[in-house]
Short mmCIF file of C-alpha atoms in Angstrom, two decimals:
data_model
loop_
_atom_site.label_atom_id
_atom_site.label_comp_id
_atom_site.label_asym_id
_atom_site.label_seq_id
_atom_site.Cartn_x
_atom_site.Cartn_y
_atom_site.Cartn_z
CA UNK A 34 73.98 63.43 -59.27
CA UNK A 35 72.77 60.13 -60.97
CA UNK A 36 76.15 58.87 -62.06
CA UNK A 37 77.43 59.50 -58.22
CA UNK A 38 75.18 56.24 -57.60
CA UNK A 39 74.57 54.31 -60.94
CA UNK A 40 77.77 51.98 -61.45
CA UNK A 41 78.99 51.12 -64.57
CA UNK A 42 77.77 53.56 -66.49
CA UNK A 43 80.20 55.10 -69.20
CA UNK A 44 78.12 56.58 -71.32
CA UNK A 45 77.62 60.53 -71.87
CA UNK A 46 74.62 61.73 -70.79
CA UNK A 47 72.47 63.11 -73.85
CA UNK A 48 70.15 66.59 -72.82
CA UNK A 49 67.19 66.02 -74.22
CA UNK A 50 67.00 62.26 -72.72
CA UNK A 51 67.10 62.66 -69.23
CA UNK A 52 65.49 65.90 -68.25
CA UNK A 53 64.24 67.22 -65.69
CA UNK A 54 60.31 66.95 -66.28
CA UNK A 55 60.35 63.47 -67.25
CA UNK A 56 62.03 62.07 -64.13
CA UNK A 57 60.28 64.35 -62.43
CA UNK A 58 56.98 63.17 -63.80
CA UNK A 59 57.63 59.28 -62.76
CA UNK A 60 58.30 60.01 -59.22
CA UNK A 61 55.72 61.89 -58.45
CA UNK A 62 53.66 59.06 -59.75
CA UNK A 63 55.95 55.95 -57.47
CA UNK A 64 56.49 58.80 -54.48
CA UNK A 65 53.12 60.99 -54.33
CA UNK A 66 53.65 64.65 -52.03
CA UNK A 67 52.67 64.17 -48.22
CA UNK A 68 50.44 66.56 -47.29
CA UNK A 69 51.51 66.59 -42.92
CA UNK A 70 48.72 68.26 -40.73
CA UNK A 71 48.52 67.74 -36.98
CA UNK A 72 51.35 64.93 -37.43
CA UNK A 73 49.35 62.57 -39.71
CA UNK A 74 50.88 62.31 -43.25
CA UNK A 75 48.07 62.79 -45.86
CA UNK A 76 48.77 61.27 -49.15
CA UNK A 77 47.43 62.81 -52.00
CA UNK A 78 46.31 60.75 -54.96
CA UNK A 79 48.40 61.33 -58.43
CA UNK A 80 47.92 58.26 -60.24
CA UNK A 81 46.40 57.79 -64.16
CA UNK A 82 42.66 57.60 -64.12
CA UNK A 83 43.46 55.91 -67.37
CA UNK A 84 45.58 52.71 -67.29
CA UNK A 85 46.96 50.85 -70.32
CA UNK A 86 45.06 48.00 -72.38
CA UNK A 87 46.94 44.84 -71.44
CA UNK A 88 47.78 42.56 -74.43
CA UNK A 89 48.47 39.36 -75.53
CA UNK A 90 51.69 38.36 -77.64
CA UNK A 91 49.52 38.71 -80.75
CA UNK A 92 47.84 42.37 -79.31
CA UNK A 93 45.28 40.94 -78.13
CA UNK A 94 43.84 41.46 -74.65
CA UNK A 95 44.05 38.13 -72.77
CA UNK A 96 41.81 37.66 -70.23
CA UNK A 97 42.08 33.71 -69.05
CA UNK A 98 40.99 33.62 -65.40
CA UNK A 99 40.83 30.76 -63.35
CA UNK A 100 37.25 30.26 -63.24
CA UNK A 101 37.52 26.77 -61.30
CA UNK A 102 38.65 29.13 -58.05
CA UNK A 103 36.51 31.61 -58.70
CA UNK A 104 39.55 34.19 -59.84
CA UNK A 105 38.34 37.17 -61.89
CA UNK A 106 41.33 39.32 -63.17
CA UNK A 107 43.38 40.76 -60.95
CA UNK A 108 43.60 44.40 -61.76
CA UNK A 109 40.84 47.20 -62.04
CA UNK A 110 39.27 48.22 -65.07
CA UNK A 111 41.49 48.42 -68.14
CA UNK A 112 41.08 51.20 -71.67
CA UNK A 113 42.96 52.35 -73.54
CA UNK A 114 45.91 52.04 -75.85
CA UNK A 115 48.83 50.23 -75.20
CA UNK A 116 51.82 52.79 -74.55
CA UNK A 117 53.67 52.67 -77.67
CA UNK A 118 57.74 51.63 -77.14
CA UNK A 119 60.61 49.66 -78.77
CA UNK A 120 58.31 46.53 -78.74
CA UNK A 121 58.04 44.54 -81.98
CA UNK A 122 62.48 44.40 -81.70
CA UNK A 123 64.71 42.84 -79.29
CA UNK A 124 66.66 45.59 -77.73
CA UNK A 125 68.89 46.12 -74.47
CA UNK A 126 67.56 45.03 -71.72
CA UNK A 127 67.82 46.13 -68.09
CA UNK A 128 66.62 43.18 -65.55
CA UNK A 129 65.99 44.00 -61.84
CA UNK A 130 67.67 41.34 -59.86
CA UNK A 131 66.96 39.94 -56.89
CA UNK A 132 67.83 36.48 -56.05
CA UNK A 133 64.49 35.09 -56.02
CA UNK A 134 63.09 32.27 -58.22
CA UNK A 135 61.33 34.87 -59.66
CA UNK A 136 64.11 36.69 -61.17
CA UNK A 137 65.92 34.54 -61.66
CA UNK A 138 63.64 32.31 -64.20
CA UNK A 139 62.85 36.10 -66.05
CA UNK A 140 66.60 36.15 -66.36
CA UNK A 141 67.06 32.62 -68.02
CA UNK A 142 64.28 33.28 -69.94
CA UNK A 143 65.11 36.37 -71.75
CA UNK A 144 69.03 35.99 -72.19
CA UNK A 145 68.61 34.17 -75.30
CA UNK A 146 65.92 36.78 -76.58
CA UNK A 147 68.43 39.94 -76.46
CA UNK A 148 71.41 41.74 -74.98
CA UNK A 149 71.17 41.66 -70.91
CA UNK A 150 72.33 43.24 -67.73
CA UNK A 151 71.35 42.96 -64.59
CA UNK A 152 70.04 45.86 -61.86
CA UNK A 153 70.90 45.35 -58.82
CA UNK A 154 70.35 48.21 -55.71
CA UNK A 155 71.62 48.59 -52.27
CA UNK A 156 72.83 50.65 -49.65
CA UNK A 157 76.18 52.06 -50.99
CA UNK A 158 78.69 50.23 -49.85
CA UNK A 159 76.85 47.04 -48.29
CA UNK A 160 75.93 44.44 -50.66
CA UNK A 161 73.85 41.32 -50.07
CA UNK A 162 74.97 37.86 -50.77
CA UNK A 163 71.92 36.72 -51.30
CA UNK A 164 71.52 38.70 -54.49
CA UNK A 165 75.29 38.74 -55.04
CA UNK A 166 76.15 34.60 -55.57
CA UNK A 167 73.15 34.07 -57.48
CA UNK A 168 73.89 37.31 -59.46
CA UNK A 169 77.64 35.67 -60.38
CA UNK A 170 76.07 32.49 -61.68
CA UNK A 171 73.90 34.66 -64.52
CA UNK A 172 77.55 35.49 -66.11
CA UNK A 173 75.75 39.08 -66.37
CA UNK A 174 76.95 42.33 -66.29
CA UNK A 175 75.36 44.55 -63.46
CA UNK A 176 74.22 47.82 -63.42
CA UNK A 177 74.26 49.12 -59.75
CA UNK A 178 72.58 51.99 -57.92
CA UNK A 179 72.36 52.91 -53.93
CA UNK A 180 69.85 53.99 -52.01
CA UNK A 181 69.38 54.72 -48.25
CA UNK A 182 66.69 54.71 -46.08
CA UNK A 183 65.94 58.55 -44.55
CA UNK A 184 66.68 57.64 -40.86
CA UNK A 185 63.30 59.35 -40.19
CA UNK A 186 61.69 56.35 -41.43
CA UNK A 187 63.19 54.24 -39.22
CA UNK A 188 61.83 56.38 -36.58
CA UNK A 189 58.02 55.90 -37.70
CA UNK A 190 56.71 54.30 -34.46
CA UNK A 191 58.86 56.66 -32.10
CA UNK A 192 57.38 59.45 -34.25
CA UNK A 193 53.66 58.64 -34.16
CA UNK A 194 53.38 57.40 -37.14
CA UNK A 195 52.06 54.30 -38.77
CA UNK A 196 54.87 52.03 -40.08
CA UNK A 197 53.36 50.55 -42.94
CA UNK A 198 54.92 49.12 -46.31
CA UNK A 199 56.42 51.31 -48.92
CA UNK A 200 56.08 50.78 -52.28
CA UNK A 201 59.56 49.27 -52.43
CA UNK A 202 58.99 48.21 -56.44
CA UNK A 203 57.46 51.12 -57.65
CA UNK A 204 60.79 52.59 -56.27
CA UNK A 205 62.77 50.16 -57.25
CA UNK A 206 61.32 50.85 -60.90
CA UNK A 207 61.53 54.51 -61.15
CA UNK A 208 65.38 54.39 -60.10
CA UNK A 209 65.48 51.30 -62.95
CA UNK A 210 64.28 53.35 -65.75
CA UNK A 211 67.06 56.34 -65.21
CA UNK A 212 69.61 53.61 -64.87
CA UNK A 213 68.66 51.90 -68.13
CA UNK A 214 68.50 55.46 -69.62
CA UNK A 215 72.03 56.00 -68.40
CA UNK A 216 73.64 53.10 -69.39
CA UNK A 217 71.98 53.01 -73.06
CA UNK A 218 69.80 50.68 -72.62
CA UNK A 219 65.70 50.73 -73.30
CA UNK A 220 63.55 47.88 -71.70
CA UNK A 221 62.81 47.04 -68.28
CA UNK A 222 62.45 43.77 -67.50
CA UNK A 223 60.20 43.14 -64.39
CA UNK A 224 59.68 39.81 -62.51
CA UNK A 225 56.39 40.21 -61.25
CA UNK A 226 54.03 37.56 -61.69
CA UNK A 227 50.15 36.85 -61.61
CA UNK A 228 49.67 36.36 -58.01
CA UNK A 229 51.31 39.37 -57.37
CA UNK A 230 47.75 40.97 -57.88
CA UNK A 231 45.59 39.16 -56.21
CA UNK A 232 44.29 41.48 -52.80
CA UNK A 233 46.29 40.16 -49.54
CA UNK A 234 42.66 40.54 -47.27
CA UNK A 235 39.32 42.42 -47.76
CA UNK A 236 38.76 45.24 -45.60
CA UNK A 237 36.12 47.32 -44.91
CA UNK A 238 34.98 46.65 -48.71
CA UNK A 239 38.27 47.22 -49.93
CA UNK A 240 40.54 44.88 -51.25
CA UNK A 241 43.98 45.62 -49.80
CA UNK A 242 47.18 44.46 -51.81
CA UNK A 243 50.33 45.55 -49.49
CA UNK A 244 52.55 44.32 -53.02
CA UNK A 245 50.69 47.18 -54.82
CA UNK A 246 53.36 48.27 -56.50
CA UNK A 247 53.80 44.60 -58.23
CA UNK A 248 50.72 44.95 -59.59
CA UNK A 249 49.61 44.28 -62.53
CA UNK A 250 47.66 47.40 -62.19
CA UNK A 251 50.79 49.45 -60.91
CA UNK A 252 52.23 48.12 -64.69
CA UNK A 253 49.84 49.33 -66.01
CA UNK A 254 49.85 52.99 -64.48
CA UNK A 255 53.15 52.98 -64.93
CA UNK A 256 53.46 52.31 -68.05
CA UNK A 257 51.53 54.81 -69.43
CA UNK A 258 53.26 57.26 -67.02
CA UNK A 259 56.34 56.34 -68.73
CA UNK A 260 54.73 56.70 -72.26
CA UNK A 261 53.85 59.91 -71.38
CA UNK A 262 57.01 61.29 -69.63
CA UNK A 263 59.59 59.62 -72.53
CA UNK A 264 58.06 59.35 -75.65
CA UNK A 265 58.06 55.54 -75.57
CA UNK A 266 62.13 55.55 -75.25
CA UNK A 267 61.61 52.68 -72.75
CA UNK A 268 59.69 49.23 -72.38
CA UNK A 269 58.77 48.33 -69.38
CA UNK A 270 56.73 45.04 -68.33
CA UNK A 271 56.83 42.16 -66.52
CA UNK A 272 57.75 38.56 -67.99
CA UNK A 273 55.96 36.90 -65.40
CA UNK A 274 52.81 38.90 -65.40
CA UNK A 275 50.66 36.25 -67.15
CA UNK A 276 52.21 33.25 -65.03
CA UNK A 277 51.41 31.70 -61.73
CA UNK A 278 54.26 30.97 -59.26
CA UNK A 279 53.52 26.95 -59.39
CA UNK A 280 54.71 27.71 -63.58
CA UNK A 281 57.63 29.31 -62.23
CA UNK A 282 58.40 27.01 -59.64
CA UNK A 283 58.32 24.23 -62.21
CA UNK A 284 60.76 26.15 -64.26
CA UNK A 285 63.10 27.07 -61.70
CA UNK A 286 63.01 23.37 -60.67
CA UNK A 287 65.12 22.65 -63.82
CA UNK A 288 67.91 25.74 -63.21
CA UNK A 289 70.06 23.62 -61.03
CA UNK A 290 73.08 26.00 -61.35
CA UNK A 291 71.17 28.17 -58.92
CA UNK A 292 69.81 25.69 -56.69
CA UNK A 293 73.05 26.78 -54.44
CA UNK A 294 72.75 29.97 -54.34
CA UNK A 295 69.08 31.36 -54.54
CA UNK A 296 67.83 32.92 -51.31
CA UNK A 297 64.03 34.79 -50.65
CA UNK A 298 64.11 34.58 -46.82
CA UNK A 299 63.79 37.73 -45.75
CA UNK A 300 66.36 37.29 -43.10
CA UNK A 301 68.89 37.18 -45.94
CA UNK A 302 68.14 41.34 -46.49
CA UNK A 303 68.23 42.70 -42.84
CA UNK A 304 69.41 46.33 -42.85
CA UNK A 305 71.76 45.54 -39.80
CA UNK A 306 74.57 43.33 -41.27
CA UNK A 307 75.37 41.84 -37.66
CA UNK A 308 71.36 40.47 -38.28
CA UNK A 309 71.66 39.41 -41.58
CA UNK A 310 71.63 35.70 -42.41
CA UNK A 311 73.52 33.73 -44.51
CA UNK A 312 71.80 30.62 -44.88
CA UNK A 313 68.05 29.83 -45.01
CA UNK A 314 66.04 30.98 -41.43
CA UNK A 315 63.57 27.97 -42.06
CA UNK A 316 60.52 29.33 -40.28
CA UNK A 317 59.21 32.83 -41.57
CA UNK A 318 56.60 32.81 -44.15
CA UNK A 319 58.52 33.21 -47.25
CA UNK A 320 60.92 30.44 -46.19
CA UNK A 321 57.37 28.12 -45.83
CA UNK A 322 56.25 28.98 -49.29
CA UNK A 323 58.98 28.46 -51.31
CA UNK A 324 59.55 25.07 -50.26
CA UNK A 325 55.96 24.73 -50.71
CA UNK A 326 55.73 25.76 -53.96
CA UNK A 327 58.84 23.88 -54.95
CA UNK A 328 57.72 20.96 -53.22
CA UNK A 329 56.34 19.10 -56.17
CA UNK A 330 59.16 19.56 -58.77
CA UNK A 331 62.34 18.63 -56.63
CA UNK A 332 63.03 15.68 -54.21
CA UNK A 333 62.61 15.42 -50.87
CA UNK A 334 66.62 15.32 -50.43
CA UNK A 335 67.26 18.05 -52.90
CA UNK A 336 65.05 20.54 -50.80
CA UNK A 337 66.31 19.31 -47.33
CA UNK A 338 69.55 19.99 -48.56
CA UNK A 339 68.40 23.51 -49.64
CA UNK A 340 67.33 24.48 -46.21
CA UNK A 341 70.41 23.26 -44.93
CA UNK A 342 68.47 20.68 -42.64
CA UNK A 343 65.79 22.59 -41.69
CA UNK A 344 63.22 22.40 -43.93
CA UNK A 345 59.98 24.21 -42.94
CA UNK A 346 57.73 21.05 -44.13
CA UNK A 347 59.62 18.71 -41.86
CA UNK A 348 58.90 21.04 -38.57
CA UNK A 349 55.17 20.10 -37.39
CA UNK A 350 55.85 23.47 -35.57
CA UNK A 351 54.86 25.49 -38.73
CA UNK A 352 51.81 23.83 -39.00
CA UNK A 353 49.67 27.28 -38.89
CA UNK A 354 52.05 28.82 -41.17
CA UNK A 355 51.43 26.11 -44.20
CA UNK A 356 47.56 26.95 -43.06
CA UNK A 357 48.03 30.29 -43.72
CA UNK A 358 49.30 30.10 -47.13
CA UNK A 359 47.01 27.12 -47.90
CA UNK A 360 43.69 29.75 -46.02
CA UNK A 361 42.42 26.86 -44.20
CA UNK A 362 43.06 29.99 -41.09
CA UNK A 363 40.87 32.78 -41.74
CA UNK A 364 41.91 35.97 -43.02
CA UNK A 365 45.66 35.07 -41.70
CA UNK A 366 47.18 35.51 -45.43
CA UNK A 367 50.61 36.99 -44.33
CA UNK A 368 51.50 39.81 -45.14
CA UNK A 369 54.46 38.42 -47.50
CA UNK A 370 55.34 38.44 -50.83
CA UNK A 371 53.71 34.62 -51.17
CA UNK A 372 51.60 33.50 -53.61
CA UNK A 373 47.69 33.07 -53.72
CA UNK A 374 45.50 30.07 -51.74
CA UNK A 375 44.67 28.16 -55.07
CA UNK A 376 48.39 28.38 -56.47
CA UNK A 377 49.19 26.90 -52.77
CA UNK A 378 46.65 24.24 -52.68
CA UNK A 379 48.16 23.19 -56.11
CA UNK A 380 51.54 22.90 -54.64
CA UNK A 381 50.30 20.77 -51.64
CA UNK A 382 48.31 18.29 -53.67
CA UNK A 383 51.31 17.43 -56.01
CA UNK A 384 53.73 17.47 -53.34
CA UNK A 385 51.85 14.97 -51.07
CA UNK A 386 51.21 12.52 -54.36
CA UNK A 387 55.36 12.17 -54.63
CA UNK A 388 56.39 8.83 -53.57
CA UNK A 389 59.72 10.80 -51.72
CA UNK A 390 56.68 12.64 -50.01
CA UNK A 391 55.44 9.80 -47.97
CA UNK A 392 57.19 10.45 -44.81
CA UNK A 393 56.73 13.96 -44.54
CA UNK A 394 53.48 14.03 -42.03
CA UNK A 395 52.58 17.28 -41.87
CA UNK A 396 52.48 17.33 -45.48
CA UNK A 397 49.65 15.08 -45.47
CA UNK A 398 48.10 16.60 -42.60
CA UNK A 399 48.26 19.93 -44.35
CA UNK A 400 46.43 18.30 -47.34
CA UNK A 401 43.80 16.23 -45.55
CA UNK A 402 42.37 19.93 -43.82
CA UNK A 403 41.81 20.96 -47.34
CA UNK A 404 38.56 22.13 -48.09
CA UNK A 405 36.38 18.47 -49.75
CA UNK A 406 34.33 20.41 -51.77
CA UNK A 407 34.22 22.71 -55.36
CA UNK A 408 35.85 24.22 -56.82
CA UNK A 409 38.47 22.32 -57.53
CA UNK A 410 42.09 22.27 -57.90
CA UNK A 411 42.76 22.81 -61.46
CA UNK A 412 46.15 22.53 -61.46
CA UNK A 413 46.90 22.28 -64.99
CA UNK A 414 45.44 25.57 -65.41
CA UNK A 415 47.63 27.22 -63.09
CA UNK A 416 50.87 25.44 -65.06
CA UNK A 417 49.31 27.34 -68.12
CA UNK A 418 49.31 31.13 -68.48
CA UNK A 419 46.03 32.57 -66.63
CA UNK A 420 46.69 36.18 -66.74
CA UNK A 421 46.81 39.49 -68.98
CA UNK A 422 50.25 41.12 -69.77
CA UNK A 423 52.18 43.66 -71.55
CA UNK A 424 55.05 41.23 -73.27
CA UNK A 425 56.09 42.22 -76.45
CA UNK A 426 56.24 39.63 -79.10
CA UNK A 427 60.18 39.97 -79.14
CA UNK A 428 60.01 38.80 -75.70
CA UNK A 429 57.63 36.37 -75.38
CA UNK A 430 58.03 32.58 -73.83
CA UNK A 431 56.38 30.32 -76.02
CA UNK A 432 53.84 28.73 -74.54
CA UNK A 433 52.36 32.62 -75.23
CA UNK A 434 52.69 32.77 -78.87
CA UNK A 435 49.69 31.33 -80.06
#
């Protein structure tokens, strides 16, 4: 059944690798059973009461919040032993692939370090150009599965039920892991970075993260799910845990083969192909943060021509849309994949100091509602790593080898 929807894989399938239990195992943990009484799906909880020690590049635990905002670190409480894994080698790495800055800096970043191939999943037979042009300019080879949606999902609302957010990465990494298996390889390269962790509102007393699964406490879970279900036969861990997205903003800045060709409006990825765009919408969220957040490391004429003409900080329209992302609204954080207030404030700040910058208003109107008083930005702290991770030496950028 796997190789009916995992492309390129010619390898033979060894028994005592993929087996039942272990696969098994991890999607219990990504999917959990529903439990349906009187219509209302019940989930019950089957995750590690025990996550993973995060470590430094050297195995040690790094804990560098950003006290200047008041940012403790992002996941719950942390014991125990790393997982153990192929970590202290380079070996063959699987990358999930998506388009994004994100991914695409992980990818440029780890090439040199060891052998690489892309992961790349869709609905059989429909691919995304989005993912696809950016995918050709990596010169990688791509491993491919498909998934579809059960139509009953997309029948939620008519159903009664709540249509909420499904953990879409947790998925994404379960189905990653049996594709690396298959096609020989054994580390999982993630793209998930620090703000990825940080809670989206506070409800009820709760902190509520709708990116979960990006976690750096899903890593964690997951990780030792894995360790526990393969015997440490794969790595798997983010390379952008520890980093904020202004640090990979900055580096993506300098990849200008993909400056063409990147896409993370969400527009780009409709289900209905007659929806789907093929060119920057300009006014969701997503499309407002990351010309924010690239704001301060490309021109003025390099991002207009980006969005085509329509770039969201041009269009005084979007005004409470920058506010959301910069929380000068209250509790209006969208519910995006968009990075945190302080790495947003950060952005603004250096955007609005560029010379190229002067005669983009509400730029400087965004700026000028920021909060006057402490803490303050530090942005050179958010350029640096501020986060714990899983890296492996083998794998590590630089700048976390010390």
């Amino acid at each position: 059944a796997a190789l009916a929807w995992v492309g390129r894989v010619t390898i033979r399938l060894v028994p005592d690798l993929i087996t039942r239990a272990p696969i098994a195992a991890i999607w219990a943990t990504v999917l959990p059973s529903p439990n349906t009484t009187s219509g209302t799906p019940r989930r019950i909880e089957r995750w590690p009461s025990i996550l993973a020690k995060p470590r430094s590049s050297k195995g040690r635990c790094l804990r560098r919040a950003n006290a200047a905002w008041g940012l403790g670190r992002p996941g719950g409480s942390a014991t125990g032993p790393p997982p153990a894994g192929p970590a202290d080698t380079p070996g063959r790495m699987l990358i999930p692939f998506g388009g994004g800055i994100d991914s695409i800096v992980t990818v440029e970043m780890m090439r040199p370090r060891a052998d690489a191939a892309l992961f790349v999943m869709s609905r059989p037979g429909d691919r995304f150009a989005a993912i696809e042009r950016p995918a050709a300019v990596t010169g990688l080879p791509i491993v491919r599965a498909g998934r579809e949606i059960d139509p009953q999902l997309l029948r939620s609302a008519e159903l009664g039920f709540l249509n909420g957010h499904v953990p879409v990465t947790g998925i994404l990494s379960a189905i990653a892991v049996l594709a690396a298996l298959l096609d020989g390889r054994d580390t999982v390269v993630m793209s998930n970075e620090w703000s990825a962790s940080i809670a989206t509102l506070e409800a009820g007393g709760h902190a509520i993260n709708h990116q979960y699964s990006k976690s750096a406490d899903f890593e964690a879970g997951f990780r030792q799910v894995l360790a526990a279900a393969l015997g440490g036969r794969v790595t798997y861990f983010s390379a952008l845990r520890p980093f904020t997205e202004l640090w990979v903003a900055q580096k993506f800045a300098a990849l200008t083969a993909y400056h063409a060709t990147f896409r993370s409006c969400n527009r780009a990825f409709h289900i209905d192909p007659q929806r789907r765009l093929d060119y920057w919408c300009g006014q969701c969220d997503k499309c407002c943060f990351i010309d924010l957040i690239l704001a301060p490391f490309l021109p003025a004429a390099d991002l207009r021509q980006i969005f085509a003409g329509a770039e969201p900080l041009a269009d005084p329209s979007l005004a409470d849309r920058f506010r959301a992302l910069l929380g000068t609204l209250p509790d209006a954080k969208p519910f995006e994949c968009v990075g945190e207030v302080g790495e947003c404030r950060a952005a603004a700040l250096l955007a609005a100091a560029r010379p190229d910058r002067a005669d983009t208003p509400l730029l400087h109107l965004l700026t000028a509602q920021l909060p006057a008083g402490p803490p303050p930005v530090d942005v050179a702290g958010l350029l640096r790593p501020v986060g714990e991770h899983w890296i492996p030496d083998a794998y590590a950028a630089d700048d976390l080898l010390v």
